[in-house]
CSV table of C-alpha atoms and ligand atoms in Angstrom, one decimal:
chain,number,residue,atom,x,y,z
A,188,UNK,CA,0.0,0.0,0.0
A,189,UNK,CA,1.0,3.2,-0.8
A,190,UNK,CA,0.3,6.5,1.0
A,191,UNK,CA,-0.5,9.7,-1.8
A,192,UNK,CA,1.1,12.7,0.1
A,193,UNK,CA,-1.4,15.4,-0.9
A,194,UNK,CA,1.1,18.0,1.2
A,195,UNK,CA,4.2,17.1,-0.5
A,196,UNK,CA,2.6,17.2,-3.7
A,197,UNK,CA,0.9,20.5,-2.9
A,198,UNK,CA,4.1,21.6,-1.8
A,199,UNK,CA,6.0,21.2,-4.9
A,200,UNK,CA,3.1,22.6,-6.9
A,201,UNK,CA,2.8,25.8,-5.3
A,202,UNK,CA,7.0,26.1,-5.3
A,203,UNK,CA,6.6,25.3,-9.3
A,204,UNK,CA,3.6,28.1,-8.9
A,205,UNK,CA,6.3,30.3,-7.4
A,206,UNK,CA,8.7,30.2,-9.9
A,207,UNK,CA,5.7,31.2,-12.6
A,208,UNK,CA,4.5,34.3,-10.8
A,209,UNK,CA,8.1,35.5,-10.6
A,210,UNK,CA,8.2,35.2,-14.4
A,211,UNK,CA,5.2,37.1,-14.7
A,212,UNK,CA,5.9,39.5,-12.8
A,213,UNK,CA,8.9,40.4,-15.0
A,214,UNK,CA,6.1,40.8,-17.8
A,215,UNK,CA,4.2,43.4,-15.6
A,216,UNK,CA,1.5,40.9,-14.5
A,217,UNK,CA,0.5,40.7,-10.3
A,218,UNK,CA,-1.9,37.6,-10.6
A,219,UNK,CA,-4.4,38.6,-7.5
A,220,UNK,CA,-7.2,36.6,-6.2
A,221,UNK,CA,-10.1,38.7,-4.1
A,222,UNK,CA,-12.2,36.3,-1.4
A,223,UNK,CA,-16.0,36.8,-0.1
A,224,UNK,CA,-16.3,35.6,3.2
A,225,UNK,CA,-20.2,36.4,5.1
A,226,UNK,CA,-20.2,35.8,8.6
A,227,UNK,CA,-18.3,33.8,10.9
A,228,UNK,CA,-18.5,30.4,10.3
A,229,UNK,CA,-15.5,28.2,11.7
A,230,UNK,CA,-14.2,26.0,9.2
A,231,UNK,CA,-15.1,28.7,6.8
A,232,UNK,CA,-12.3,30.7,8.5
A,233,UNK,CA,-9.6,28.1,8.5
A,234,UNK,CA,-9.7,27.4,5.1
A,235,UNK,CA,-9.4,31.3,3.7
A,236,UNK,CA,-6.7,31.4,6.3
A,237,UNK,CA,-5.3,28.6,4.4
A,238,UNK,CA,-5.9,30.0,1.0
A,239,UNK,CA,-4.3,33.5,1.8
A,240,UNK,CA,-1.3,31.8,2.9
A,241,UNK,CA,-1.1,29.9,0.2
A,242,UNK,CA,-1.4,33.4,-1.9
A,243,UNK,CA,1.4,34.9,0.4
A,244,UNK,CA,3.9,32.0,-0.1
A,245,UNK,CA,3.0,31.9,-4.0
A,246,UNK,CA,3.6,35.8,-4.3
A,247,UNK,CA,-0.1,35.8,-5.7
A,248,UNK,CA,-1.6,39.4,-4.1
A,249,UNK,CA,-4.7,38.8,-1.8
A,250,UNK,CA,-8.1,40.6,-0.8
A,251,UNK,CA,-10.3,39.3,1.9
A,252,UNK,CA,-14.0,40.7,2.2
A,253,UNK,CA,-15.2,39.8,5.2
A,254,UNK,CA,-19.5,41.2,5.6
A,255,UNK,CA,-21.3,40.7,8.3
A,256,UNK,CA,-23.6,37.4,8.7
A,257,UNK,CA,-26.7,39.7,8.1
A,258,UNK,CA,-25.1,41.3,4.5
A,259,UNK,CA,-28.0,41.0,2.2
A,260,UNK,CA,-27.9,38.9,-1.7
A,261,UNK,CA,-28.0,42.8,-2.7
A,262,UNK,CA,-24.9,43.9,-1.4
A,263,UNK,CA,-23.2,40.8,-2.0
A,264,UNK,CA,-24.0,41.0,-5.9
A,265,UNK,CA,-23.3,44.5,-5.9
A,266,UNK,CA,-20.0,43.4,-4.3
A,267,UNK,CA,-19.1,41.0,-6.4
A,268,UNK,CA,-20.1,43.0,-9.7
A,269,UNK,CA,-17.6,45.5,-8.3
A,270,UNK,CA,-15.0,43.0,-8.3
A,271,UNK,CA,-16.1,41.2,-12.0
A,272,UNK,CA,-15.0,45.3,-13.7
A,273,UNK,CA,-12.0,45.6,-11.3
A,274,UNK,CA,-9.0,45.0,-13.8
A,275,UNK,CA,-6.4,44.2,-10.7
A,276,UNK,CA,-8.1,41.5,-10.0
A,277,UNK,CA,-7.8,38.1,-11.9
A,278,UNK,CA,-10.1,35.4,-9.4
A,279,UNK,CA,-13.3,36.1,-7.5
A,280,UNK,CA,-14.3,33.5,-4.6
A,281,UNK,CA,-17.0,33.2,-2.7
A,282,UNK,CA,-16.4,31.4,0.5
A,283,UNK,CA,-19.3,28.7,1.0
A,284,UNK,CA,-21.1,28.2,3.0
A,285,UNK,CA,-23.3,31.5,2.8
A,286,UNK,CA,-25.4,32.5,5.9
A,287,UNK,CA,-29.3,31.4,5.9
A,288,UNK,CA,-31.1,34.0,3.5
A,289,UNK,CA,-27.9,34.4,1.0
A,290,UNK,CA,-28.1,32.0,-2.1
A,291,UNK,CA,-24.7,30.4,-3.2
A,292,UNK,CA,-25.8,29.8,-6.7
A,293,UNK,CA,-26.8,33.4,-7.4
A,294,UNK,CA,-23.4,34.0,-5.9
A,295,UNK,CA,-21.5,32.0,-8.1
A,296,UNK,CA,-23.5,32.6,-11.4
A,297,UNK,CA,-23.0,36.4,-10.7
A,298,UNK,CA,-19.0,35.6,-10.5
A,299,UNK,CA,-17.3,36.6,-14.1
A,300,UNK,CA,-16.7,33.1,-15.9
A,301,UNK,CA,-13.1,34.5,-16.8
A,302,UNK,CA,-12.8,35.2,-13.1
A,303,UNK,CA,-14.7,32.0,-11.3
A,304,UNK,CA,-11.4,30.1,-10.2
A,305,UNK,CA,-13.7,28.0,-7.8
A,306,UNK,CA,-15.4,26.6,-11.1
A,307,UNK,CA,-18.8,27.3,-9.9
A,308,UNK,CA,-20.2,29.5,-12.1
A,309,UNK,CA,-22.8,27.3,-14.5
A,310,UNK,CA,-20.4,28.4,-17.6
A,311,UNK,CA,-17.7,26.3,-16.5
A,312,UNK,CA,-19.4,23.4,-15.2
A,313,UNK,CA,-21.2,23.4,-18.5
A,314,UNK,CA,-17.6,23.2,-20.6
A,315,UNK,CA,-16.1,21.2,-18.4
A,316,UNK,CA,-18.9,18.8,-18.8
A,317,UNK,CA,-18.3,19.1,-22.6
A,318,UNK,CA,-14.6,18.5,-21.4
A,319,UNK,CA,-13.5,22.1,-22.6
A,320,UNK,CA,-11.0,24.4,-21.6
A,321,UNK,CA,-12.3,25.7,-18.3
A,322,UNK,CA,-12.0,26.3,-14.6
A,323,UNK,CA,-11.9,23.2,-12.7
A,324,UNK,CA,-13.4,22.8,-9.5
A,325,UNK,CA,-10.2,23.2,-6.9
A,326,UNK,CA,-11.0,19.4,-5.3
A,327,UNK,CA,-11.9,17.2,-8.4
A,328,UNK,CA,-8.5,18.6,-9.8
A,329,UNK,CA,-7.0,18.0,-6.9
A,330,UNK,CA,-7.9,14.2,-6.7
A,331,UNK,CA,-6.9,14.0,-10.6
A,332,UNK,CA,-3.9,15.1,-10.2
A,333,UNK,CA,-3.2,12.9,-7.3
A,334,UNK,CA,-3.7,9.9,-8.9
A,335,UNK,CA,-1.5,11.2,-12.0
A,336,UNK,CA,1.2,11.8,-9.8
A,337,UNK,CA,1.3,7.9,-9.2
A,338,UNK,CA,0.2,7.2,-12.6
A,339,UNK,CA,-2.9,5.7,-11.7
A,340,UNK,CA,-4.6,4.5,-14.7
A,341,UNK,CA,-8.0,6.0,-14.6
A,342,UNK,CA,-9.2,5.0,-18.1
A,343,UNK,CA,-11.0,2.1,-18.9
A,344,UNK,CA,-11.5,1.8,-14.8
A,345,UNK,CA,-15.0,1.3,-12.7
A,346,UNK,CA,-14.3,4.8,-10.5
A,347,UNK,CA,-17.0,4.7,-7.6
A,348,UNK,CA,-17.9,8.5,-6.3
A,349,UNK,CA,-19.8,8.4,-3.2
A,350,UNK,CA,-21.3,12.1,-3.0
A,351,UNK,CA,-23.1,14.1,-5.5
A,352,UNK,CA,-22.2,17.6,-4.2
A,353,UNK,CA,-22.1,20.2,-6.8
A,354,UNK,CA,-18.5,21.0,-5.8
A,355,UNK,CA,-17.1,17.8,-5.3
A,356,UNK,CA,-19.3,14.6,-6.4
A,357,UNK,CA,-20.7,16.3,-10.0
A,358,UNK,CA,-17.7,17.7,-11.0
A,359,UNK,CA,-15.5,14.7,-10.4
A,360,UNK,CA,-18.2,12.8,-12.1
A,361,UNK,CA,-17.3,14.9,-15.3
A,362,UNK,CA,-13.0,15.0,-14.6
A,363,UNK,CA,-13.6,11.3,-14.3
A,364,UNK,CA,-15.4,10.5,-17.8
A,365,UNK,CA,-12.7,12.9,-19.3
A,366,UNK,CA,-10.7,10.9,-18.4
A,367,UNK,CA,-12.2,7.6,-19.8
A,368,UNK,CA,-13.2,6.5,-16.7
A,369,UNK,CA,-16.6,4.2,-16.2
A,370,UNK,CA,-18.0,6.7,-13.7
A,371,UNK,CA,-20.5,5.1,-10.8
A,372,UNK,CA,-22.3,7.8,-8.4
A,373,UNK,CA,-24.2,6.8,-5.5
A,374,UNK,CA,-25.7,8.8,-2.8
A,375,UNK,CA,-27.5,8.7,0.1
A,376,UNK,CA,-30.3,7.3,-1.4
A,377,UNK,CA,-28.5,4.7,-3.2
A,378,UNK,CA,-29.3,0.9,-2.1
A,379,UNK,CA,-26.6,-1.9,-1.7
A,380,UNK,CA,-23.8,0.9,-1.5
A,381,UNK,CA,-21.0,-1.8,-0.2
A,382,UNK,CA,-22.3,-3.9,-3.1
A,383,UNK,CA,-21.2,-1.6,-5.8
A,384,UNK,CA,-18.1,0.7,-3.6
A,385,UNK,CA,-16.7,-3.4,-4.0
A,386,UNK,CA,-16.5,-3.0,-7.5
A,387,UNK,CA,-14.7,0.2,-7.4
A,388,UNK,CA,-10.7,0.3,-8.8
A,389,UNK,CA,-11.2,4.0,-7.8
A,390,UNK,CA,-13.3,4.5,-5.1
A,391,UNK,CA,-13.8,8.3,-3.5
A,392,UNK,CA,-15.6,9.2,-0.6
A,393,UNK,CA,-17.1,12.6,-0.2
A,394,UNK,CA,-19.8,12.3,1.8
A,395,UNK,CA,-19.2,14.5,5.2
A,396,UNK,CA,-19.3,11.3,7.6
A,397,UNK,CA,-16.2,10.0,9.6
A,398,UNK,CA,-15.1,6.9,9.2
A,399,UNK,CA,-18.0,5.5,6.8
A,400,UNK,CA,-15.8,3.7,4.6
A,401,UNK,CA,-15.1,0.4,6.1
A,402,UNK,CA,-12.9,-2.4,4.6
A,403,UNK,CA,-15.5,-4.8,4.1
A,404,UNK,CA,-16.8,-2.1,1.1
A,405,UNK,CA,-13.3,-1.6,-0.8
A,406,UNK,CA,-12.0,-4.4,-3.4
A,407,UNK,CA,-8.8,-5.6,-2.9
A,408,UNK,CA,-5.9,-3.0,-4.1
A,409,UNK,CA,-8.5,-0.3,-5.1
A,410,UNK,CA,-7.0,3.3,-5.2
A,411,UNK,CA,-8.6,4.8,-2.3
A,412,UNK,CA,-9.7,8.8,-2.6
A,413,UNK,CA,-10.3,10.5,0.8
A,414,UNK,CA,-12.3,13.8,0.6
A,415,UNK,CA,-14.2,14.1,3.9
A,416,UNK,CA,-12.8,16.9,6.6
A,417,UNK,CA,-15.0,16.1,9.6
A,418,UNK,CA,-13.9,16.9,13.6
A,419,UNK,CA,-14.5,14.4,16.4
A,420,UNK,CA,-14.9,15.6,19.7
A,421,UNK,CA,-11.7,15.5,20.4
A,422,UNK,CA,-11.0,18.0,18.2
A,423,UNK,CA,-9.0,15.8,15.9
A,424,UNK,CA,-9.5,15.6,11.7
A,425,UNK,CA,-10.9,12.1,10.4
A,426,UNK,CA,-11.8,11.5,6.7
A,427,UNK,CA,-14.7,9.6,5.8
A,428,UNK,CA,-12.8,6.4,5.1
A,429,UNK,CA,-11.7,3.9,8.0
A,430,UNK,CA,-8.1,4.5,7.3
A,431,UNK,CA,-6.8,2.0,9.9
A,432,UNK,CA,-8.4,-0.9,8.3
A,433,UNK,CA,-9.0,-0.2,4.7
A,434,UNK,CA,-4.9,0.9,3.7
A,435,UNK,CA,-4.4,-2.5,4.8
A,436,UNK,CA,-6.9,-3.8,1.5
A,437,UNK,CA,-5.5,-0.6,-0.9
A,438,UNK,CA,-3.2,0.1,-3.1
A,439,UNK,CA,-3.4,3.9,-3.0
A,440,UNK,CA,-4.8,5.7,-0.2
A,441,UNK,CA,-4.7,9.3,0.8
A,442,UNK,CA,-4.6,10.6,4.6
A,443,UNK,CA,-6.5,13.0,6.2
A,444,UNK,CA,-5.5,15.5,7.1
A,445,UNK,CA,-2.7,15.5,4.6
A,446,UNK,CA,-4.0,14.2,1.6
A,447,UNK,CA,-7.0,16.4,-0.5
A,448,UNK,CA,-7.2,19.3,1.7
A,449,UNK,CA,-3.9,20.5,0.5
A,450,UNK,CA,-4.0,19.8,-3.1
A,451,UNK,CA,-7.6,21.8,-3.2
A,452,UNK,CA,-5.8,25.3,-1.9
A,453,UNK,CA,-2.9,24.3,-4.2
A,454,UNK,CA,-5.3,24.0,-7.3
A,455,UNK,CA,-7.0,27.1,-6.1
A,456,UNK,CA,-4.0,29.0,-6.6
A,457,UNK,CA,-3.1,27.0,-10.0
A,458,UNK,CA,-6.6,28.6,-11.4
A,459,UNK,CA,-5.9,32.0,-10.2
A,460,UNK,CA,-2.3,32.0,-12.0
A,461,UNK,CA,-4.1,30.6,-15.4
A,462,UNK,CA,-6.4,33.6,-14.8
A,463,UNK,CA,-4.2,35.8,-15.0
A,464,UNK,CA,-2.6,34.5,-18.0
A,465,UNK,CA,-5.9,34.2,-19.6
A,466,UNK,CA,-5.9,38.0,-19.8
A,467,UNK,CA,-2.3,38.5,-21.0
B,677,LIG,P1,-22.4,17.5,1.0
B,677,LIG,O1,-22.9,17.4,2.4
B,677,LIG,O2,-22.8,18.6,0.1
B,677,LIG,O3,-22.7,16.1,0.3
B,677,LIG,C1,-22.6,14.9,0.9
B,677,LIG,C2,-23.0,13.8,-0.1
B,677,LIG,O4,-22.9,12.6,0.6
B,677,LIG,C3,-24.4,13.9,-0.6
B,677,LIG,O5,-24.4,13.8,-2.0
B,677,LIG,C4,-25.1,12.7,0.0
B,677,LIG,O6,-26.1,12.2,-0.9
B,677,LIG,C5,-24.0,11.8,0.3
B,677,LIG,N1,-24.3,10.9,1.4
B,677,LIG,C6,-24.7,11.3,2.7
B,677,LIG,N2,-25.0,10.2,3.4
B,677,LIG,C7,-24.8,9.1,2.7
B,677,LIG,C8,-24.9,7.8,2.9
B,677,LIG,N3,-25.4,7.3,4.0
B,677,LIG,N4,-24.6,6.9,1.9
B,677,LIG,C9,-24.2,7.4,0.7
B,677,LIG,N5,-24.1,8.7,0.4
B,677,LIG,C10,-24.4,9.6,1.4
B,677,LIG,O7,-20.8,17.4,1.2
B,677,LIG,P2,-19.6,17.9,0.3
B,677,LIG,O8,-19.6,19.4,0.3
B,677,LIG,O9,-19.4,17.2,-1.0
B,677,LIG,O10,-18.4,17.4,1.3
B,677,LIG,C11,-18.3,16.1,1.6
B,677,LIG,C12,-17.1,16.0,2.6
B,677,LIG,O11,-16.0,16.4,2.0
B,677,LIG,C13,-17.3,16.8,3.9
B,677,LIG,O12,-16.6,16.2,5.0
B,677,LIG,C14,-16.5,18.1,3.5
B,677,LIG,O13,-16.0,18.7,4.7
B,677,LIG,C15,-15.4,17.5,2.7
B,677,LIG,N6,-14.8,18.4,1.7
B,677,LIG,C16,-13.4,18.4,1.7
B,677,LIG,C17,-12.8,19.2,0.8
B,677,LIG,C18,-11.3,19.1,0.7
B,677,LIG,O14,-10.7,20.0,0.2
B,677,LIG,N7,-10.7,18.0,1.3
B,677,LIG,C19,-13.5,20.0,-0.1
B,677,LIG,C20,-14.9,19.9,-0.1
B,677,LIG,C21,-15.5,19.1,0.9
């Protein structure tokens, strides 16, 4: 079994990132990346944290909005149409999840296409379901370029997603088939889930619940694809796989923490970067 180091692999691509905004500079171009944040939820906080200092290290320039949990979908559109006709800035993000009241989808739909490095706005879920150029949703590219970094064969494999989330489960559904995958989804309505995770060469979890993946639903030497980020009471981070127990049955597994977590900032700041060389 081996372990895929999402922080080492993050690690190199944000030094190769490095390198590429020095370059640019030396062309006149400050790639900058401008985040929405409403209210003050918790693990909200962590990860911006994470994503400016992923901007700081990079040398990518960084603006956090934070508005008050009772901002209203007005002010936030007007805020992020400010931001679509400001020329400095290259990638828009808005920071989910939005207070009660405040729709996400309006948010992202409002978000400048050319801008939307989150790959939320319906324009580039729409190419990237017709597998063209577009911006990627940060995790699913994340999880792909894991398993290219081992050169895990992905085509002509049975990949099992479990989670239909619009920002993880759909869009890996479509990075998946591009990659000549045969694509599975199941969900919480799906019946018989061990029967069919057992048939996965690929099998991801994204789901939200710790520990769900027990050995007993993987296939012997399946690549195993960690997303879940959830805290026990102890205050410690567990995925949603049973890592003890099923790395002894795979032959790829990632860690959490360690594993996606880290390649999702990293691919973040790869999409702000190839925004700002979009508008070269
Ligand atoms: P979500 O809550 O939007 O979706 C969860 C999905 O799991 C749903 O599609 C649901 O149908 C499915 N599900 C729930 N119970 C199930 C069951 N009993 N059997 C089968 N399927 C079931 O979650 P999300 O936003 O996709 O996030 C999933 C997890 O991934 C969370 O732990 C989240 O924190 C984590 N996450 C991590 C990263 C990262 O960068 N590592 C990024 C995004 C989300």
């Amino acid at each position: 079994m081996q372990i895929i180091d999402g922080k080492e692999l993050a690690r190199i691509i944000r030094s190769n990132l490095k390198e590429e905004v020095e370059q640019l500079k030396e062309k006149g171009i400050q790639p900058k990346l401008a985040v929405i944040m409403v209210g003050d939820d918790k693990a909200s906080k962590v990860y911006v944290r994470n994503k400016s200092k992923a901007c700081e290290e990079i040398g990518i320039l960084y603006e956090e909005y934070l508005l008050e949990e009772t901002t209203t979908m007005d002010e936030l559109l007007s805020l992020i149409n400010k931001l679509n006709e400001d020329e400095t800035i290259n990638g828009i993000l808005v920071q989910s999840p939005l207070p009660k009241g405040l729709d996400a989808n309006v948010a992202f739909r409002t978000i400048s296409p050319k801008k939307d490095v989150d790959g939320f706005n319906p324009i580039n879920v729409g190419k990237l379901s017709l597998n063209q150029d577009c911006f990627v949703s940060c995790t699913p590219y994340g999880i792909i370029k894991m398993l290219e970094s081992k050169n895990i064969e992905i085509e002509g494999k049975h990949a099992v997603i479990i989670g239909r989330s619009n920002i993880v489960g759909k869009p890996l559904i479509q990075c998946l088939l591009n990659k000549n995958a045969t694509v599975t989804v199941c969900h919480s309505k799906t019946q018989n889930l061990g029967e069919i995770t057992k048939t996965a060469d690929i099998l991801v979890a994204a789901i939200g619940k710790p520990k769900f993946v027990t050995e007993d639903m993987v296939k012997d030497n399946a690549v195993v694809i960690d997303v879940g980020i959830n805290r026990t009471d102890e205050g410690k981070l567990v995925g949603d796989v049973d890592f003890e127990n099923v790395s002894k049955k795979a032959s790829y597994i990632t860690p959490v923490p360690g594993g996606v977590g880290p390649m999702t900032v990293a691919m973040l700041m790869v999409n702000v970067v190839k925004a700002a060389k979009n508008n070269m």
